[in-house]
Tab-separated table of C-alpha atoms and ligand atoms in Angstrom:
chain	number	residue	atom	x	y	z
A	1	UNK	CA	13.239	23.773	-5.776
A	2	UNK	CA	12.249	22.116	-2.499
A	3	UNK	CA	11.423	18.465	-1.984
A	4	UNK	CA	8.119	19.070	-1.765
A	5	UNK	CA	7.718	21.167	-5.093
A	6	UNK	CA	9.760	18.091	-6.825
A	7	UNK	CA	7.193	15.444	-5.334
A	8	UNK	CA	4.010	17.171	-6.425
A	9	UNK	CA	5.652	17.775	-10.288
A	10	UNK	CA	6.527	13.705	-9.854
A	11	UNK	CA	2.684	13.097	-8.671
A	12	UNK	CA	1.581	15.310	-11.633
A	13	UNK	CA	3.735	13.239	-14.103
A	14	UNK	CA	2.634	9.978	-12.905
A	15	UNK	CA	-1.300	11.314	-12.932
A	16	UNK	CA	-0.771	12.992	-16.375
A	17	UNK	CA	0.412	9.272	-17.198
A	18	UNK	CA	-2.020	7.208	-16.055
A	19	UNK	CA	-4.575	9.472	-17.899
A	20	UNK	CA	-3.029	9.215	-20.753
A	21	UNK	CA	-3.366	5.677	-20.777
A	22	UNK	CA	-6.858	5.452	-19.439
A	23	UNK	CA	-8.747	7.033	-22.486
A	24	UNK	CA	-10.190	3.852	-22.952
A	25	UNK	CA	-11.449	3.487	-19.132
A	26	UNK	CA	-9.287	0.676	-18.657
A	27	UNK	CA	-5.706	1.190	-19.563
A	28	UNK	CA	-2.783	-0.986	-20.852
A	29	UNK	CA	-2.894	-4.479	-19.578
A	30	UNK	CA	0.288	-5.254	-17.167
A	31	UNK	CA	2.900	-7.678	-19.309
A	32	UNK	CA	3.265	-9.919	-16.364
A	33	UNK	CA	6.400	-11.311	-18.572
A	34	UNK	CA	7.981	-8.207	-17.571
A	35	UNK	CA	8.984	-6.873	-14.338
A	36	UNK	CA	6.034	-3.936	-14.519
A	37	UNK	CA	5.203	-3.904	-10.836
A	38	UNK	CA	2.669	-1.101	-10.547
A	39	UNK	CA	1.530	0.142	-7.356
A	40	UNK	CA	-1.809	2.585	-7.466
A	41	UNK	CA	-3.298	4.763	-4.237
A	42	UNK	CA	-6.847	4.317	-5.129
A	43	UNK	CA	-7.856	5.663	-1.180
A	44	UNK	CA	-6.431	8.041	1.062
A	45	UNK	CA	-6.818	11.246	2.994
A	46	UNK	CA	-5.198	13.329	0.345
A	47	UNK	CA	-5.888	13.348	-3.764
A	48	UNK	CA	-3.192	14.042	-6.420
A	49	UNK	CA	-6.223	15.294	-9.036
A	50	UNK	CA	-9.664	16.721	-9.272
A	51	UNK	CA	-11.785	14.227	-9.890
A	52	UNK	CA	-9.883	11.535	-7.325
A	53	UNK	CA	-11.455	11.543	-4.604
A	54	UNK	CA	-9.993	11.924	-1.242
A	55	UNK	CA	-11.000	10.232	2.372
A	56	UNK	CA	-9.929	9.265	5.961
A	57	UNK	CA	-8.388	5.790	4.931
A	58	UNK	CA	-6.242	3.783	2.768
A	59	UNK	CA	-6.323	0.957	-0.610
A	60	UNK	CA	-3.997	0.642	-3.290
A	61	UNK	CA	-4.201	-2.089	-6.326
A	62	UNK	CA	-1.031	-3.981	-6.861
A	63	UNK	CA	-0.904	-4.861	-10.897
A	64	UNK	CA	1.603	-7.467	-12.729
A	65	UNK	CA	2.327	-10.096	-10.303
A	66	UNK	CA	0.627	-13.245	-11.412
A	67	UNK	CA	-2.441	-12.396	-9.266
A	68	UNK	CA	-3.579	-8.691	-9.226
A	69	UNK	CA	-4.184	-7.373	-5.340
A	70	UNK	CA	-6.605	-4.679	-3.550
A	71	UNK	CA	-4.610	-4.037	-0.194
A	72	UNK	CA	-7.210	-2.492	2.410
A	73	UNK	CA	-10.790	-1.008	1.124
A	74	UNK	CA	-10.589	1.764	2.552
A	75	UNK	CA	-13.428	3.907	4.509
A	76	UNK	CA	-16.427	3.551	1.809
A	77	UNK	CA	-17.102	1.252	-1.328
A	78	UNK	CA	-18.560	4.490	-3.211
A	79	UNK	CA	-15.467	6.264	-2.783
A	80	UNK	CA	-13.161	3.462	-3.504
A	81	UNK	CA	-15.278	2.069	-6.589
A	82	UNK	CA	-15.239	5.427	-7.772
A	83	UNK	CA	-11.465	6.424	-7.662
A	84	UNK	CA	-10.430	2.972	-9.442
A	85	UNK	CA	-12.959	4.062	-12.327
A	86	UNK	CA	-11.373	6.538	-12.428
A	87	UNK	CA	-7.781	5.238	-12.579
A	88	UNK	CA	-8.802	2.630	-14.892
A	89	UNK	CA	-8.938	-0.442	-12.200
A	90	UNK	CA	-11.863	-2.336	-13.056
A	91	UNK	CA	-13.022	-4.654	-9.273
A	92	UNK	CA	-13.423	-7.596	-11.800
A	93	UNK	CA	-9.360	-7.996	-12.495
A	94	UNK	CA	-8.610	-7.926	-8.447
A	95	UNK	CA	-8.245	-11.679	-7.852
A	96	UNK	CA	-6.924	-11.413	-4.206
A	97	UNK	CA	-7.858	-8.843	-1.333
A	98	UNK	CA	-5.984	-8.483	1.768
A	99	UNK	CA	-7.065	-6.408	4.869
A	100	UNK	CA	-4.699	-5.245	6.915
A	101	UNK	CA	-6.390	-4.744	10.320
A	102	UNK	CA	-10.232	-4.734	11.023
A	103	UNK	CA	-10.609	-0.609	11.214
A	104	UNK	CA	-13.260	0.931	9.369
A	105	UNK	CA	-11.341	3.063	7.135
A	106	UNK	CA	-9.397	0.013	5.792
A	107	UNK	CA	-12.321	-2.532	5.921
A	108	UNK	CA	-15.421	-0.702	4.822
A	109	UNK	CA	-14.971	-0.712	1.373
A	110	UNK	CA	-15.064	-4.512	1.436
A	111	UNK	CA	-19.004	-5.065	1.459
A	112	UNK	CA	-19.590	-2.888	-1.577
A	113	UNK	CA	-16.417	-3.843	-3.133
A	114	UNK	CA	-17.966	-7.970	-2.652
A	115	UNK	CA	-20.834	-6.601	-4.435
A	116	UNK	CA	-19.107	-5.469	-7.793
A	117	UNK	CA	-17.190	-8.720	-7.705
A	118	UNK	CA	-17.224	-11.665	-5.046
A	119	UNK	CA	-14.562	-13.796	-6.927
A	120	UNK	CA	-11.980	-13.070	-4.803
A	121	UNK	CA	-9.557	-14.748	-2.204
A	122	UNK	CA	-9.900	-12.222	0.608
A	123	UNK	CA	-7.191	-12.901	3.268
A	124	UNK	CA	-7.378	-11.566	7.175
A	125	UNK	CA	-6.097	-12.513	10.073
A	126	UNK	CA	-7.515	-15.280	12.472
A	127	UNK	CA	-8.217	-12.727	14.965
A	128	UNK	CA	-9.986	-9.858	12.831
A	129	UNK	CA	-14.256	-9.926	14.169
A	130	UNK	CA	-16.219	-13.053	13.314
A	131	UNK	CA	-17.983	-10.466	11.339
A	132	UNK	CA	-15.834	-9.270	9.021
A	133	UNK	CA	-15.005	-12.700	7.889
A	134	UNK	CA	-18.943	-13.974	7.782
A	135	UNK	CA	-19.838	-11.415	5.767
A	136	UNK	CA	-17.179	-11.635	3.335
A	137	UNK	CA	-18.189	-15.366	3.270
A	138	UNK	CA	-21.815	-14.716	2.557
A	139	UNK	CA	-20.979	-12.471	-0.028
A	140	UNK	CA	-19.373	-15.496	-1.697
A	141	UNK	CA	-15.972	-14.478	-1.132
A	142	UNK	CA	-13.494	-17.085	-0.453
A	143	UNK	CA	-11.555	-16.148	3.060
A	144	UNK	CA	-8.254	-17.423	4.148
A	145	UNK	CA	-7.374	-17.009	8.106
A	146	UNK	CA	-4.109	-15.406	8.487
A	147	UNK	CA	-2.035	-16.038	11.598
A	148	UNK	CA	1.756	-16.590	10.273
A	149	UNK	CA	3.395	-14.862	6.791
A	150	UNK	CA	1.449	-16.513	4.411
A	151	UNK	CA	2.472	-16.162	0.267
A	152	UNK	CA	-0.694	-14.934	-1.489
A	153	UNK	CA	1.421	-15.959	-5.355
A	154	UNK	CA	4.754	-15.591	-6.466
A	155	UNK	CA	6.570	-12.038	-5.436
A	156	UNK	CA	3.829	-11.074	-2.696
A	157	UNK	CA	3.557	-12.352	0.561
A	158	UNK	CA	1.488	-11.258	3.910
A	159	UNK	CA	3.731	-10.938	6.966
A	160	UNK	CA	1.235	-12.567	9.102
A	161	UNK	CA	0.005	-11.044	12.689
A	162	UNK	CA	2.315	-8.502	14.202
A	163	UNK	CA	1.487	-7.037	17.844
A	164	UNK	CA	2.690	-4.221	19.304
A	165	UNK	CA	2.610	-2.139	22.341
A	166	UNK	CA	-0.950	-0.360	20.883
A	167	UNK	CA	-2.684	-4.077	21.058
A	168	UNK	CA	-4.125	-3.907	17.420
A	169	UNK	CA	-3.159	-7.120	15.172
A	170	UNK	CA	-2.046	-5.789	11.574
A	171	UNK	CA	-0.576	-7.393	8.699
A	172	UNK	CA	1.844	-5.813	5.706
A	173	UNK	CA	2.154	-6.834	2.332
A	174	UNK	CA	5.186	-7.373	1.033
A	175	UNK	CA	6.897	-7.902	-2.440
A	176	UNK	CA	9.774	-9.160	-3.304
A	177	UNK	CA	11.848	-8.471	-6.043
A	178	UNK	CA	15.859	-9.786	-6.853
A	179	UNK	CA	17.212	-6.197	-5.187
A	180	UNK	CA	14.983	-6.143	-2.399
A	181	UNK	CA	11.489	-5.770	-1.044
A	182	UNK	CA	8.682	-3.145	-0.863
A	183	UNK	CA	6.205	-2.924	2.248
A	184	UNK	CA	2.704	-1.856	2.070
A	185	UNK	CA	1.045	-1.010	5.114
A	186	UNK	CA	-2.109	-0.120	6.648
A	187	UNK	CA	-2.164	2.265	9.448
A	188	UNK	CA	0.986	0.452	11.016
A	189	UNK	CA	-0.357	0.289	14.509
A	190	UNK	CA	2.488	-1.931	15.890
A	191	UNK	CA	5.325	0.329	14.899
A	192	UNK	CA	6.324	1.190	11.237
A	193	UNK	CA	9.954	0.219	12.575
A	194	UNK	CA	8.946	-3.017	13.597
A	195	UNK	CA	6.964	-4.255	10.590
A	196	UNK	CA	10.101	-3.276	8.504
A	197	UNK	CA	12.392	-5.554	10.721
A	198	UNK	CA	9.876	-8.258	10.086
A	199	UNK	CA	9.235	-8.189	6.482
A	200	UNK	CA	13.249	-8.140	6.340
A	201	UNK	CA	13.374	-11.199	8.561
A	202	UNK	CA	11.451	-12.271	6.550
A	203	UNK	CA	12.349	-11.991	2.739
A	204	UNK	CA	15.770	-11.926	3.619
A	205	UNK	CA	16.585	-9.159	1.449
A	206	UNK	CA	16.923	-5.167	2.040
A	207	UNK	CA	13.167	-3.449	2.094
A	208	UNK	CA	14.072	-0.354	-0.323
A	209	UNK	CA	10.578	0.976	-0.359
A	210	UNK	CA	8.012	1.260	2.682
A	211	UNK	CA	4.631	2.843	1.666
A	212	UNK	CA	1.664	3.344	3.999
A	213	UNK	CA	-0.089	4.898	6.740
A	214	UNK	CA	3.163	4.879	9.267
A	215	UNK	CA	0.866	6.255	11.943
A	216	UNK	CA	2.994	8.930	13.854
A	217	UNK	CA	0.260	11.582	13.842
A	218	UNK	CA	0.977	13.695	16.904
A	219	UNK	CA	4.205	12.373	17.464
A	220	UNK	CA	7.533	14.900	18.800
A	221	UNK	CA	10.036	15.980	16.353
A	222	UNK	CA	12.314	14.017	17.677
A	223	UNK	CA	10.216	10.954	17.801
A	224	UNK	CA	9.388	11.194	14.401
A	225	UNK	CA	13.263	11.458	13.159
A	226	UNK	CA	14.430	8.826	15.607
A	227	UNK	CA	11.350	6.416	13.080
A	228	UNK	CA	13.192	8.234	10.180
A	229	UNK	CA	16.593	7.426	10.811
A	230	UNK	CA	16.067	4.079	12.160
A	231	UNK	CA	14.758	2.991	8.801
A	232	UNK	CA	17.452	4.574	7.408
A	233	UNK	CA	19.492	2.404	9.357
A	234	UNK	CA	17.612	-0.671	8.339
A	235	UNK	CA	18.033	0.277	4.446
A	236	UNK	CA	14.844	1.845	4.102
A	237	UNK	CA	15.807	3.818	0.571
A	238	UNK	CA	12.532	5.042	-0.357
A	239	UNK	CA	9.847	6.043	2.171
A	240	UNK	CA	5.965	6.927	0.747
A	241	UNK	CA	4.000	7.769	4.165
A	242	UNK	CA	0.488	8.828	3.739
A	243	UNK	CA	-2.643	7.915	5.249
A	244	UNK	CA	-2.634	8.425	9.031
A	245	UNK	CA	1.394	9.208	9.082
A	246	UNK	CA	0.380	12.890	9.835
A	247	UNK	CA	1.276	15.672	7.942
A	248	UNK	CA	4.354	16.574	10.034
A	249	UNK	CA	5.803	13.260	9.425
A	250	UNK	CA	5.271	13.564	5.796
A	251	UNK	CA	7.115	16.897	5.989
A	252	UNK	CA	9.798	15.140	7.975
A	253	UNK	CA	10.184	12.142	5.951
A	254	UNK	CA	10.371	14.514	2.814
A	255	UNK	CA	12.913	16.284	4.344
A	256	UNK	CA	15.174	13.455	5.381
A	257	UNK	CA	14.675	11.335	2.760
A	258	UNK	CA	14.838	13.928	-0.027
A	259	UNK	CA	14.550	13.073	-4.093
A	260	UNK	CA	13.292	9.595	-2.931
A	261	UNK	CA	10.619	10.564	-0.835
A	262	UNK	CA	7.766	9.431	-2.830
A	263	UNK	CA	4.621	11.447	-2.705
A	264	UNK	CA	1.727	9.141	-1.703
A	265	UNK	CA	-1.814	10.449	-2.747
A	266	UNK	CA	-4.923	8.619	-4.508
A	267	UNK	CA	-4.014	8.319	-8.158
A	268	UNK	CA	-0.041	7.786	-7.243
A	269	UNK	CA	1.395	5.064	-9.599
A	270	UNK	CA	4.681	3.607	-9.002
A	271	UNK	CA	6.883	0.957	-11.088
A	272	UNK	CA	7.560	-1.026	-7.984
A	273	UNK	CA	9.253	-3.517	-9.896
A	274	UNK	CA	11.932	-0.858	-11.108
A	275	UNK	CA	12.509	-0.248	-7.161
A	276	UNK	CA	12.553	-4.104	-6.165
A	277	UNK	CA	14.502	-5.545	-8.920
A	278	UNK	CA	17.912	-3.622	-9.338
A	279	UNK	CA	16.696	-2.617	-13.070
A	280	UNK	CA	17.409	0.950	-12.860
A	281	UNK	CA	15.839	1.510	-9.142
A	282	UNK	CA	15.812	5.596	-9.715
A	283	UNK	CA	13.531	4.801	-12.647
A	284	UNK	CA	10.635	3.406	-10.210
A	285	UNK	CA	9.821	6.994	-9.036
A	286	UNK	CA	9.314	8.113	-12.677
A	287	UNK	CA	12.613	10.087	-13.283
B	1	LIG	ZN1	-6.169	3.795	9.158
B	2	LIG	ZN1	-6.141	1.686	12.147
């Protein structure tokens, strides 16, 4: 059985879960006692199920830290609305929402997203549009400007502005856990590579998991393994590319990185905090 055939049984598994648990539209509350870390892809160009819904851009909820997270918006609020219905993520729980850069397909869920619940700490960076952050205001949103790593609550921490060559300020999320780190990103603009090195500068710790658009659509072969094996390099254990990583990337990545490439769709759900915190790290990716 190839990689690929063992990532879309995984993705099955984890959707066949998370139905399972959603009969009641809402699913099991996260013991935030525990170390239940759950990751969910409620946006992105590809779907794991009919009835998910897929589209040009990225979210994903982060459940069981003591605040509960919407990273990015994605492209549309209909869309994204719809999908966390549909994966039992009601807009009402998300406490904090961070944006990663200020491009459409990351940012324009956030109006409509305001509108099913504007009680929210929404945090972007100092240089995103005055728009962006006015209308997030008037929407009665709380906004905090980002321009360093900022923590957002315990385990979960923005890295702050990072620039590269491409000009476009982005931020990552990152969580921390007592093995290591995970990094969520948006569309990566300044350099997958780079944002790693940063969020391990800046935790300190190994970054076992990076999940994301990596943005290497219509990059060489050789380009893309040269991304692949530096992470490697930099500890990188588990790699979940989706979004605008391109499709040969994905194959790539899946390639190199094998049983712990983790297939990265809307409706994906991953124990994070098995990955991050050395309690049975296999276990994360649902094995
Ligand atoms: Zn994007
Ligand atoms: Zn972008």
């Amino acid at each position: 059985m190839n990689n690929r055939a063992i990532g879309c049984i995984l993705a099955s598994l984890l959707l066949a879960a998370t139905a399972s648990c959603n009969e009641n539209g809402r699913g099991p509350a996260v013991d935030k006692s525990s170390n239940q870390l759950k990751l969910t892809v409620v946006y992105d160009n590809h779907s794991g199920a009919e009835g998910l819904k897929p589209a040009w851009g990225f979210a994903c909820v982060v459940e069981g830290l003591e605040k509960t997270i919407l990273f990015d918006t994605g492209g549309d609020a209909p869309t994204l609305l719809a999908n966390m219905a549909k994966l039992g993520l009601r807009p009402q729980d998300v406490e904090v929402v961070v944006l990663s850069h200020a491009h459409g397909d990351h940012t324009g869920g956030l109006r409509g997203f305001l509108e099913a619940n504007s009680r929210v700490m929404v945090y972007l960076l100092d240089s995103f549009p005055a728009g962006l952050r006015n209308d997030a205001r008037r929407r009665g949103a709380d906004v905090v400007d980002v321009s360093g790593p900022t923590q957002l609550c315990a385990g979960a921490t923005v890295t702050g502005e990072i620039l590269g060559e491409a000009g476009i300020p982005e931020q990552s999320l990152v969580l921390r856990g007592n093995a290591g780190a995970a990094v969520v990103t948006g569309c990566a603009h300044p350099g997958i590579v780079r944002i790693v090195e940063r969020a391990k500068a800046l935790t300190e710790v190994e970054v076992l998991l990076a999940l994301g658009g990596f943005h290497l659509s219509g990059d060489s072969d050789d380009s893309i393994r040269g991304v692949v094996s530096r992470l490697r390099q930099l500890g990188v254990r588990y790699a979940a590319p989706c979004h605008c990583s391109g499709d040969r990337a994905i194959e790539l990545f899946a390639d190199a990185y094998g049983d712990r490439f983790v297939p990265c769709v809307v409706g994906t759900v991953l124990d994070v905090g098995r990955m991050i915190n050395g309690t049975g790290i296999e276990e994360g990716r649902g094995k």
